[in-house]
PDB file of C-alpha atoms in Angstrom:
ATOM      1  CA  MET A   1      79.063  97.022  97.269  1.00 51.00           C
ATOM      2  CA  ALA A   2      77.016  97.688 100.356  1.00 42.00           C
ATOM      3  CA  ALA A   3      79.019  97.179 103.524  1.00 47.00           C
ATOM      4  CA  THR A   4      78.149  96.321 107.073  1.00 48.00           C
ATOM      5  CA  GLU A   5      79.961  98.311 109.724  1.00 54.00           C
ATOM      6  CA  GLU A   6      81.024  97.565 113.265  1.00 57.00           C
ATOM      7  CA  LYS A   7      82.743  99.774 115.822  1.00 54.00           C
ATOM      8  CA  SER A   8      84.843  98.557 118.706  1.00 49.00           C
ATOM      9  CA  SER A   9      87.080 100.121 121.311  1.00 42.00           C
ATOM     10  CA  SER A  10      90.762  99.201 121.296  1.00 42.00           C
ATOM     11  CA  SER A  11      93.419 101.081 123.283  1.00 40.00           C
ATOM     12  CA  GLU A  12      91.092 104.089 123.595  1.00 37.00           C
ATOM     13  CA  GLU A  13      90.801 104.183 119.801  1.00 48.00           C
ATOM     14  CA  GLU A  14      87.504 103.793 117.976  1.00 60.00           C
ATOM     15  CA  VAL A  15      88.000 101.220 115.261  1.00 75.00           C
ATOM     16  CA  THR A  16      85.625 100.699 112.345  1.00 91.00           C
ATOM     17  CA  VAL A  17      85.550  97.214 110.872  1.00 95.00           C
ATOM     18  CA  ARG A  18      83.663  96.573 107.630  1.00 95.00           C
ATOM     19  CA  LYS A  19      83.717  94.833 104.293  1.00 97.00           C
ATOM     20  CA  ILE A  20      85.212  96.837 101.439  1.00 96.00           C
ATOM     21  CA  GLY A  21      84.784  96.248  97.720  1.00 97.00           C
ATOM     22  CA  CYS A  22      84.766  92.680  96.456  1.00 97.00           C
ATOM     23  CA  TYR A  23      86.633  91.266  99.440  1.00 98.00           C
ATOM     24  CA  GLY A  24      84.401  89.028 101.519  1.00 97.00           C
ATOM     25  CA  GLU A  25      86.010  89.608 104.925  1.00 98.00           C
ATOM     26  CA  LYS A  26      85.873  92.628 107.225  1.00 97.00           C
ATOM     27  CA  VAL A  27      88.935  94.852 107.487  1.00 98.00           C
ATOM     28  CA  ARG A  28      90.018  97.721 109.721  1.00 96.00           C
ATOM     29  CA  VAL A  29      88.989 100.973 108.026  1.00 97.00           C
ATOM     30  CA  LEU A  30      91.215 104.007 108.431  1.00 96.00           C
ATOM     31  CA  MET A  31      89.139 106.866 109.796  1.00 89.00           C
ATOM     32  CA  VAL A  32      89.462 110.154 107.930  1.00 87.00           C
ATOM     33  CA  GLY A  33      90.871 112.894 110.123  1.00 85.00           C
ATOM     34  CA  GLU A  34      93.679 115.407 110.445  1.00 80.00           C
ATOM     35  CA  ASP A  35      96.056 112.968 112.140  1.00 90.00           C
ATOM     36  CA  SER A  36      94.673 109.640 110.943  1.00 93.00           C
ATOM     37  CA  ALA A  37      97.536 108.858 108.543  1.00 96.00           C
ATOM     38  CA  ALA A  38     100.134 109.655 111.197  1.00 96.00           C
ATOM     39  CA  GLU A  39      98.280 107.526 113.750  1.00 95.00           C
ATOM     40  CA  GLU A  40      98.169 104.612 111.317  1.00 96.00           C
ATOM     41  CA  THR A  41     101.897 104.694 110.647  1.00 96.00           C
ATOM     42  CA  MET A  42     102.701 105.029 114.361  1.00 96.00           C
ATOM     43  CA  LEU A  43     100.440 102.068 115.067  1.00 95.00           C
ATOM     44  CA  LEU A  44     102.090  99.933 112.391  1.00 96.00           C
ATOM     45  CA  TRP A  45     105.630 100.675 113.495  1.00 96.00           C
ATOM     46  CA  GLY A  46     104.647 100.172 117.124  1.00 95.00           C
ATOM     47  CA  ILE A  47     102.834  96.860 116.661  1.00 94.00           C
ATOM     48  CA  GLN A  48     104.812  95.231 113.857  1.00 95.00           C
ATOM     49  CA  GLN A  49     108.239  96.758 114.610  1.00 94.00           C
ATOM     50  CA  PRO A  50     109.405  96.035 111.041  1.00 94.00           C
ATOM     51  CA  THR A  51     113.045  96.950 111.548  1.00 87.00           C
ATOM     52  CA  LEU A  52     113.438  94.112 114.053  1.00 87.00           C
ATOM     53  CA  SER A  53     112.391  91.383 111.608  1.00 83.00           C
ATOM     54  CA  LYS A  54     114.252  89.778 108.731  1.00 82.00           C
ATOM     55  CA  GLN A  55     114.167  91.587 105.404  1.00 84.00           C
ATOM     56  CA  ASN A  56     113.342  89.545 102.293  1.00 87.00           C
ATOM     57  CA  ALA A  57     112.408  86.401 104.192  1.00 90.00           C
ATOM     58  CA  PHE A  58     110.692  84.843 101.154  1.00 93.00           C
ATOM     59  CA  VAL A  59     113.055  85.855  98.352  1.00 90.00           C
ATOM     60  CA  SER A  60     116.726  85.792  97.481  1.00 86.00           C
ATOM     61  CA  GLN A  61     117.645  88.882  95.500  1.00 79.00           C
ATOM     62  CA  THR A  62     121.063  87.509  94.591  1.00 85.00           C
ATOM     63  CA  SER A  63     119.528  84.574  92.735  1.00 87.00           C
ATOM     64  CA  LEU A  64     118.744  84.648  89.030  1.00 89.00           C
ATOM     65  CA  GLN A  65     115.556  82.712  89.639  1.00 91.00           C
ATOM     66  CA  LEU A  66     112.844  82.515  92.309  1.00 92.00           C
ATOM     67  CA  ARG A  67     110.699  79.394  92.456  1.00 94.00           C
ATOM     68  CA  LEU A  68     107.302  79.547  94.149  1.00 95.00           C
ATOM     69  CA  ASP A  69     104.379  77.130  94.286  1.00 95.00           C
ATOM     70  CA  ALA A  70     101.067  78.835  93.561  1.00 94.00           C
ATOM     71  CA  CYS A  71      97.721  77.830  92.063  1.00 92.00           C
ATOM     72  CA  GLY A  72      98.861  74.259  91.442  1.00 90.00           C
ATOM     73  CA  HIS A  73     101.905  75.412  89.475  1.00 90.00           C
ATOM     74  CA  THR A  74     105.568  75.887  90.311  1.00 93.00           C
ATOM     75  CA  LEU A  75     106.337  79.362  89.069  1.00 95.00           C
ATOM     76  CA  SER A  76     109.842  80.267  87.984  1.00 95.00           C
ATOM     77  CA  ILE A  77     110.381  84.004  88.308  1.00 95.00           C
ATOM     78  CA  LEU A  78     113.534  85.269  86.594  1.00 94.00           C
ATOM     79  CA  GLN A  79     115.421  88.107  88.269  1.00 93.00           C
ATOM     80  CA  SER A  80     118.209  90.499  87.288  1.00 86.00           C
ATOM     81  CA  PRO A  81     120.184  91.158  90.492  1.00 80.00           C
ATOM     82  CA  SER A  82     122.788  93.234  88.657  1.00 73.00           C
ATOM     83  CA  SER A  83     120.101  95.822  87.838  1.00 67.00           C
ATOM     84  CA  LEU A  84     119.826  96.744  91.512  1.00 61.00           C
ATOM     85  CA  THR A  85     123.024  98.750  91.104  1.00 57.00           C
ATOM     86  CA  LYS A  86     121.206 101.154  88.777  1.00 58.00           C
ATOM     87  CA  PRO A  87     119.649 104.139  90.590  1.00 52.00           C
ATOM     88  CA  GLY A  88     115.873 103.855  90.945  1.00 51.00           C
ATOM     89  CA  VAL A  89     115.641 100.319  89.567  1.00 48.00           C
ATOM     90  CA  THR A  90     113.983  97.962  92.062  1.00 56.00           C
ATOM     91  CA  GLY A  91     111.588  96.002  89.863  1.00 60.00           C
ATOM     92  CA  ALA A  92     114.222  93.657  88.433  1.00 83.00           C
ATOM     93  CA  VAL A  93     114.129  91.495  91.568  1.00 88.00           C
ATOM     94  CA  MET A  94     111.364  90.192  93.804  1.00 91.00           C
ATOM     95  CA  TRP A  95     110.444  91.645  97.193  1.00 92.00           C
ATOM     96  CA  ASP A  96     108.565  90.037 100.058  1.00 95.00           C
ATOM     97  CA  SER A  97     105.532  92.256  99.492  1.00 96.00           C
ATOM     98  CA  GLY A  98     104.972  90.727  96.046  1.00 97.00           C
ATOM     99  CA  VAL A  99     105.105  87.193  97.414  1.00 97.00           C
ATOM    100  CA  VAL A 100     102.802  88.136 100.300  1.00 98.00           C
ATOM    101  CA  LEU A 101     100.251  89.721  97.934  1.00 98.00           C
ATOM    102  CA  ALA A 102     100.345  86.833  95.457  1.00 98.00           C
ATOM    103  CA  LYS A 103      99.849  84.210  98.155  1.00 98.00           C
ATOM    104  CA  PHE A 104      97.176  86.335  99.874  1.00 98.00           C
ATOM    105  CA  LEU A 105      95.164  86.438  96.645  1.00 98.00           C
ATOM    106  CA  GLU A 106      95.486  82.687  96.186  1.00 98.00           C
ATOM    107  CA  HIS A 107      94.470  82.072  99.809  1.00 98.00           C
ATOM    108  CA  ALA A 108      91.518  84.473  99.568  1.00 98.00           C
ATOM    109  CA  VAL A 109      90.237  82.754  96.415  1.00 98.00           C
ATOM    110  CA  ASP A 110      90.661  79.315  97.994  1.00 97.00           C
ATOM    111  CA  SER A 111      88.755  80.591 101.056  1.00 98.00           C
ATOM    112  CA  GLY A 112      85.897  81.950  98.951  1.00 98.00           C
ATOM    113  CA  LEU A 113      86.621  85.561  99.902  1.00 98.00           C
ATOM    114  CA  LEU A 114      87.611  86.691  96.392  1.00 98.00           C
ATOM    115  CA  VAL A 115      86.569  85.688  92.887  1.00 97.00           C
ATOM    116  CA  PHE A 116      88.974  86.233  90.001  1.00 97.00           C
ATOM    117  CA  GLN A 117      87.306  84.061  87.402  1.00 95.00           C
ATOM    118  CA  ALA A 118      86.081  86.149  84.445  1.00 93.00           C
ATOM    119  CA  LYS A 119      87.447  89.361  86.001  1.00 97.00           C
ATOM    120  CA  LYS A 120      89.645  92.092  84.527  1.00 98.00           C
ATOM    121  CA  VAL A 121      92.860  92.859  86.429  1.00 98.00           C
ATOM    122  CA  VAL A 122      95.471  95.603  86.068  1.00 98.00           C
ATOM    123  CA  GLU A 123      98.745  95.268  87.961  1.00 98.00           C
ATOM    124  CA  LEU A 124     100.797  98.419  88.534  1.00 98.00           C
ATOM    125  CA  GLY A 125     104.579  98.340  88.741  1.00 96.00           C
ATOM    126  CA  SER A 126     104.586  94.657  87.843  1.00 97.00           C
ATOM    127  CA  GLY A 127     108.366  94.290  87.978  1.00 94.00           C
ATOM    128  CA  CYS A 128     109.081  90.580  87.658  1.00 95.00           C
ATOM    129  CA  GLY A 129     105.378  89.817  87.197  1.00 96.00           C
ATOM    130  CA  LEU A 130     104.638  87.315  89.972  1.00 97.00           C
ATOM    131  CA  VAL A 131     101.390  88.919  91.144  1.00 98.00           C
ATOM    132  CA  GLY A 132     100.006  89.319  87.638  1.00 97.00           C
ATOM    133  CA  CYS A 133     100.881  85.719  86.758  1.00 96.00           C
ATOM    134  CA  VAL A 134      99.064  84.478  89.849  1.00 96.00           C
ATOM    135  CA  ALA A 135      96.030  86.602  88.970  1.00 97.00           C
ATOM    136  CA  ALA A 136      95.942  84.968  85.533  1.00 95.00           C
ATOM    137  CA  LEU A 137      96.236  81.485  87.042  1.00 94.00           C
ATOM    138  CA  LEU A 138      93.376  82.316  89.405  1.00 95.00           C
ATOM    139  CA  GLY A 139      91.102  82.580  86.373  1.00 93.00           C
ATOM    140  CA  ALA A 140      91.018  86.270  85.498  1.00 96.00           C
ATOM    141  CA  HIS A 141      89.629  86.912  82.017  1.00 94.00           C
ATOM    142  CA  GLN A 142      92.075  89.731  81.258  1.00 96.00           C
ATOM    143  CA  VAL A 143      95.265  90.571  83.122  1.00 97.00           C
ATOM    144  CA  PHE A 144      97.347  93.601  82.187  1.00 98.00           C
ATOM    145  CA  LEU A 145     100.837  93.610  83.718  1.00 98.00           C
ATOM    146  CA  THR A 146     102.176  97.152  83.470  1.00 98.00           C
ATOM    147  CA  ASP A 147     105.448  98.921  84.136  1.00 97.00           C
ATOM    148  CA  LEU A 148     107.815 101.456  82.607  1.00 94.00           C
ATOM    149  CA  PHE A 149     109.130 100.719  79.119  1.00 94.00           C
ATOM    150  CA  ASP A 150     112.650  99.726  80.206  1.00 90.00           C
ATOM    151  CA  ARG A 151     111.224  97.124  82.639  1.00 91.00           C
ATOM    152  CA  LEU A 152     109.092  95.272  80.096  1.00 95.00           C
ATOM    153  CA  LYS A 153     111.687  92.872  78.647  1.00 94.00           C
ATOM    154  CA  LEU A 154     112.121  90.900  81.881  1.00 94.00           C
ATOM    155  CA  LEU A 155     108.398  91.130  82.575  1.00 96.00           C
ATOM    156  CA  ARG A 156     107.500  89.660  79.175  1.00 96.00           C
ATOM    157  CA  LYS A 157     110.020  86.862  79.668  1.00 95.00           C
ATOM    158  CA  ASN A 158     108.443  85.872  82.981  1.00 96.00           C
ATOM    159  CA  VAL A 159     104.949  85.906  81.498  1.00 95.00           C
ATOM    160  CA  GLU A 160     106.139  83.656  78.666  1.00 93.00           C
ATOM    161  CA  VAL A 161     107.983  81.287  81.011  1.00 93.00           C
ATOM    162  CA  ASN A 162     105.147  80.913  83.505  1.00 93.00           C
ATOM    163  CA  LEU A 163     102.016  81.283  81.444  1.00 91.00           C
ATOM    164  CA  GLY A 164     103.208  79.971  78.080  1.00 81.00           C
ATOM    165  CA  GLN A 165     103.508  81.915  74.859  1.00 59.00           C
ATOM    166  CA  GLY A 166     100.164  80.571  73.661  1.00 52.00           C
ATOM    167  CA  GLN A 167      98.602  80.795  77.141  1.00 53.00           C
ATOM    168  CA  ALA A 168      96.401  77.884  76.073  1.00 50.00           C
ATOM    169  CA  HIS A 169      95.841  76.655  79.631  1.00 60.00           C
ATOM    170  CA  LEU A 170      94.559  80.050  80.823  1.00 70.00           C
ATOM    171  CA  ARG A 171      90.890  80.954  80.933  1.00 69.00           C
ATOM    172  CA  GLY A 172      91.783  84.429  79.717  1.00 77.00           C
ATOM    173  CA  SER A 173      94.726  86.500  78.541  1.00 86.00           C
ATOM    174  CA  ALA A 174      97.803  88.078  80.119  1.00 93.00           C
ATOM    175  CA  THR A 175      99.164  91.176  78.390  1.00 96.00           C
ATOM    176  CA  VAL A 176     102.326  93.138  79.177  1.00 97.00           C
ATOM    177  CA  MET A 177     101.898  96.866  78.612  1.00 97.00           C
ATOM    178  CA  GLU A 178     103.739 100.116  79.304  1.00 98.00           C
ATOM    179  CA  LEU A 179     102.068 102.442  81.789  1.00 98.00           C
ATOM    180  CA  VAL A 180     103.508 105.670  83.159  1.00 97.00           C
ATOM    181  CA  TRP A 181     101.730 106.744  86.346  1.00 97.00           C
ATOM    182  CA  GLY A 182     100.068 110.106  85.970  1.00 96.00           C
ATOM    183  CA  ASP A 183      99.776 109.766  82.183  1.00 95.00           C
ATOM    184  CA  HIS A 184      96.584 111.557  81.159  1.00 92.00           C
ATOM    185  CA  HIS A 185      96.040 109.186  78.243  1.00 93.00           C
ATOM    186  CA  PRO A 186      96.803 105.582  79.239  1.00 95.00           C
ATOM    187  CA  HIS A 187      96.081 102.822  76.733  1.00 96.00           C
ATOM    188  CA  LYS A 188      92.346 102.503  76.125  1.00 96.00           C
ATOM    189  CA  ASP A 189      92.409  98.768  76.873  1.00 97.00           C
ATOM    190  CA  LEU A 190      93.236  99.573  80.495  1.00 98.00           C
ATOM    191  CA  LEU A 191      90.214 101.846  80.894  1.00 97.00           C
ATOM    192  CA  HIS A 192      87.488 100.301  78.750  1.00 96.00           C
ATOM    193  CA  PRO A 193      86.037  98.608  80.633  1.00 97.00           C
ATOM    194  CA  LEU A 194      87.480  99.644  83.968  1.00 98.00           C
ATOM    195  CA  PRO A 195      89.158  96.768  85.816  1.00 98.00           C
ATOM    196  CA  ASP A 196      87.538  94.735  88.576  1.00 98.00           C
ATOM    197  CA  TYR A 197      90.861  94.621  90.424  1.00 98.00           C
ATOM    198  CA  VAL A 198      93.929  96.842  90.547  1.00 98.00           C
ATOM    199  CA  LEU A 199      96.963  95.241  92.186  1.00 98.00           C
ATOM    200  CA  GLY A 200     100.286  96.652  93.292  1.00 98.00           C
ATOM    201  CA  SER A 201     103.198  95.518  95.438  1.00 97.00           C
ATOM    202  CA  ASP A 202     105.948  97.829  96.645  1.00 94.00           C
ATOM    203  CA  VAL A 203     104.560 100.738  94.631  1.00 96.00           C
ATOM    204  CA  ILE A 204     104.750 103.271  97.504  1.00 94.00           C
ATOM    205  CA  TYR A 205     108.464 104.065  97.522  1.00 88.00           C
ATOM    206  CA  ASN A 206     108.931 107.838  97.334  1.00 89.00           C
ATOM    207  CA  GLU A 207     106.884 110.978  97.864  1.00 91.00           C
ATOM    208  CA  GLU A 208     107.443 112.252  94.317  1.00 90.00           C
ATOM    209  CA  ALA A 209     105.629 109.243  92.862  1.00 94.00           C
ATOM    210  CA  VAL A 210     102.636 109.345  95.233  1.00 97.00           C
ATOM    211  CA  THR A 211     100.645 112.000  93.372  1.00 96.00           C
ATOM    212  CA  ASP A 212     101.031 110.210  90.030  1.00 97.00           C
ATOM    213  CA  LEU A 213     100.241 106.824  91.609  1.00 98.00           C
ATOM    214  CA  VAL A 214      97.020 108.105  93.171  1.00 98.00           C
ATOM    215  CA  ALA A 215      96.055 109.820  89.902  1.00 97.00           C
ATOM    216  CA  THR A 216      96.449 106.508  88.058  1.00 98.00           C
ATOM    217  CA  LEU A 217      94.494 104.630  90.735  1.00 98.00           C
ATOM    218  CA  LEU A 218      91.673 107.134  90.259  1.00 98.00           C
ATOM    219  CA  GLN A 219      91.764 106.697  86.481  1.00 98.00           C
ATOM    220  CA  LEU A 220      91.512 102.928  86.812  1.00 98.00           C
ATOM    221  CA  SER A 221      88.813 102.908  89.488  1.00 98.00           C
ATOM    222  CA  GLY A 222      85.091 102.653  88.974  1.00 97.00           C
ATOM    223  CA  SER A 223      82.263 101.828  91.357  1.00 96.00           C
ATOM    224  CA  GLU A 224      83.049  98.095  91.036  1.00 97.00           C
ATOM    225  CA  THR A 225      86.858  98.297  91.281  1.00 98.00           C
ATOM    226  CA  THR A 226      88.755  96.899  94.270  1.00 98.00           C
ATOM    227  CA  ILE A 227      92.411  97.811  94.825  1.00 98.00           C
ATOM    228  CA  PHE A 228      94.927  95.722  96.758  1.00 98.00           C
ATOM    229  CA  LEU A 229      98.290  97.281  97.619  1.00 98.00           C
ATOM    230  CA  ALA A 230     101.026  95.499  99.567  1.00 98.00           C
ATOM    231  CA  GLY A 231     104.175  97.271 100.636  1.00 96.00           C
ATOM    232  CA  GLU A 232     107.388  96.934 102.574  1.00 94.00           C
ATOM    233  CA  LEU A 233     107.476  99.008 105.757  1.00 95.00           C
ATOM    234  CA  ARG A 234     110.649 100.988 105.147  1.00 92.00           C
ATOM    235  CA  ASN A 235     109.816 104.660 105.560  1.00 93.00           C
ATOM    236  CA  ASP A 236     106.947 105.851 107.753  1.00 95.00           C
ATOM    237  CA  THR A 237     107.018 109.361 106.261  1.00 96.00           C
ATOM    238  CA  ILE A 238     106.386 108.116 102.724  1.00 96.00           C
ATOM    239  CA  LEU A 239     103.585 105.776 103.826  1.00 97.00           C
ATOM    240  CA  GLU A 240     101.986 108.531 105.879  1.00 97.00           C
ATOM    241  CA  TYR A 241     102.048 110.885 102.891  1.00 97.00           C
ATOM    242  CA  PHE A 242     100.485 108.248 100.623  1.00 98.00           C
ATOM    243  CA  LEU A 243      97.684 107.589 103.112  1.00 98.00           C
ATOM    244  CA  GLU A 244      97.001 111.309 103.499  1.00 97.00           C
ATOM    245  CA  VAL A 245      96.563 111.693  99.741  1.00 97.00           C
ATOM    246  CA  ALA A 246      94.744 108.398  99.153  1.00 98.00           C
ATOM    247  CA  MET A 247      92.161 108.947 101.896  1.00 97.00           C
ATOM    248  CA  LYS A 248      90.937 112.083 100.136  1.00 96.00           C
ATOM    249  CA  TYR A 249      89.584 109.937  97.314  1.00 97.00           C
ATOM    250  CA  PHE A 250      89.389 106.360  98.593  1.00 98.00           C
ATOM    251  CA  ILE A 251      88.054 104.377 101.507  1.00 97.00           C
ATOM    252  CA  VAL A 252      91.173 102.637 102.837  1.00 98.00           C
ATOM    253  CA  GLY A 253      91.194  99.472 104.915  1.00 98.00           C
ATOM    254  CA  ARG A 254      94.069  97.436 106.325  1.00 98.00           C
ATOM    255  CA  VAL A 255      93.864  93.667 105.952  1.00 98.00           C
ATOM    256  CA  ASP A 256      94.894  91.964 109.181  1.00 97.00           C
ATOM    257  CA  GLN A 257      97.649  89.358 108.914  1.00 97.00           C
ATOM    258  CA  THR A 258      95.281  86.724 110.295  1.00 97.00           C
ATOM    259  CA  GLN A 259      93.611  86.865 106.861  1.00 98.00           C
ATOM    260  CA  TRP A 260      96.829  86.380 104.872  1.00 98.00           C
ATOM    261  CA  HIS A 261      98.177  83.051 103.688  1.00 98.00           C
ATOM    262  CA  PRO A 262      99.346  81.465 106.961  1.00 97.00           C
ATOM    263  CA  ASP A 263     102.757  80.537 105.535  1.00 97.00           C
ATOM    264  CA  TYR A 264     103.426  83.977 104.047  1.00 97.00           C
ATOM    265  CA  CYS A 265     103.132  86.596 106.786  1.00 96.00           C
ATOM    266  CA  SER A 266     105.731  89.246 107.542  1.00 96.00           C
ATOM    267  CA  SER A 267     105.867  92.064 110.060  1.00 96.00           C
ATOM    268  CA  ARG A 268     107.777  94.053 107.416  1.00 96.00           C
ATOM    269  CA  VAL A 269     104.773  94.104 105.053  1.00 97.00           C
ATOM    270  CA  VAL A 270     101.400  95.847 105.176  1.00 98.00           C
ATOM    271  CA  LEU A 271      98.383  95.101 102.962  1.00 98.00           C
ATOM    272  CA  TYR A 272      95.716  97.694 102.147  1.00 98.00           C
ATOM    273  CA  ILE A 273      92.443  97.491 100.272  1.00 98.00           C
ATOM    274  CA  LEU A 274      90.990 100.616  98.637  1.00 98.00           C
ATOM    275  CA  VAL A 275      87.754 101.535  96.912  1.00 98.00           C
ATOM    276  CA  LYS A 276      86.852 104.840  95.339  1.00 98.00           C
ATOM    277  CA  LYS A 277      84.567 107.096  97.382  1.00 95.00           C
TER     278      LYS A 277
END
């Protein structure tokens, strides 16, 4: 995974642009430093001004079903809006970050910047399962869609609805599995072999979960693993804390919106790519 590196000057800031992991385009690399995480969050909120744009532009969280065209299929993602009333439950409905990530992956594959065929993928915090379903349709050999135990019923239903119980039209398999972040002994199928891709959307949501999330990312990461994380820009303090912790162990790059699917861009969403140092 050798990478070429370029440096440019922008607003008195030295910016490093390079390829990271399996992604075939150059991204802006976050420079490690005492204030680098704070500078990144200030930059994001200053440039994208997320609070001024429409929330959930691509989804309707009051609907029982979200329909989305992807990979030559019309996906039907079932939701449970009533579950949003339960404290801490957000994965029972779709969020823009999941749609953005799913369509980014499709666009990147179509553009020749990513290859999913014959790859192993683990999705964290799968929720309704859109991203994992798209990964399977993009040709991944093994896709593991993971979440907490009480979230798996809806997740399994969406995998069955969109990929078929027999999954005969897939090149590989899609498996729903429980995974608790920070667990010292995750299922062996997740680790052997280590995945080519780890995916997550809206997984950075509170400071308490950051340490366990990063620990799980480290467990799942080898020298050939590329991580894509998309998230809603809600709380700069939480994002800053995640970046501070993640940059101790990973090279972190931000994917510019010019590289996203042109019809699925949002100033409320950020997309990062990580590889283990």
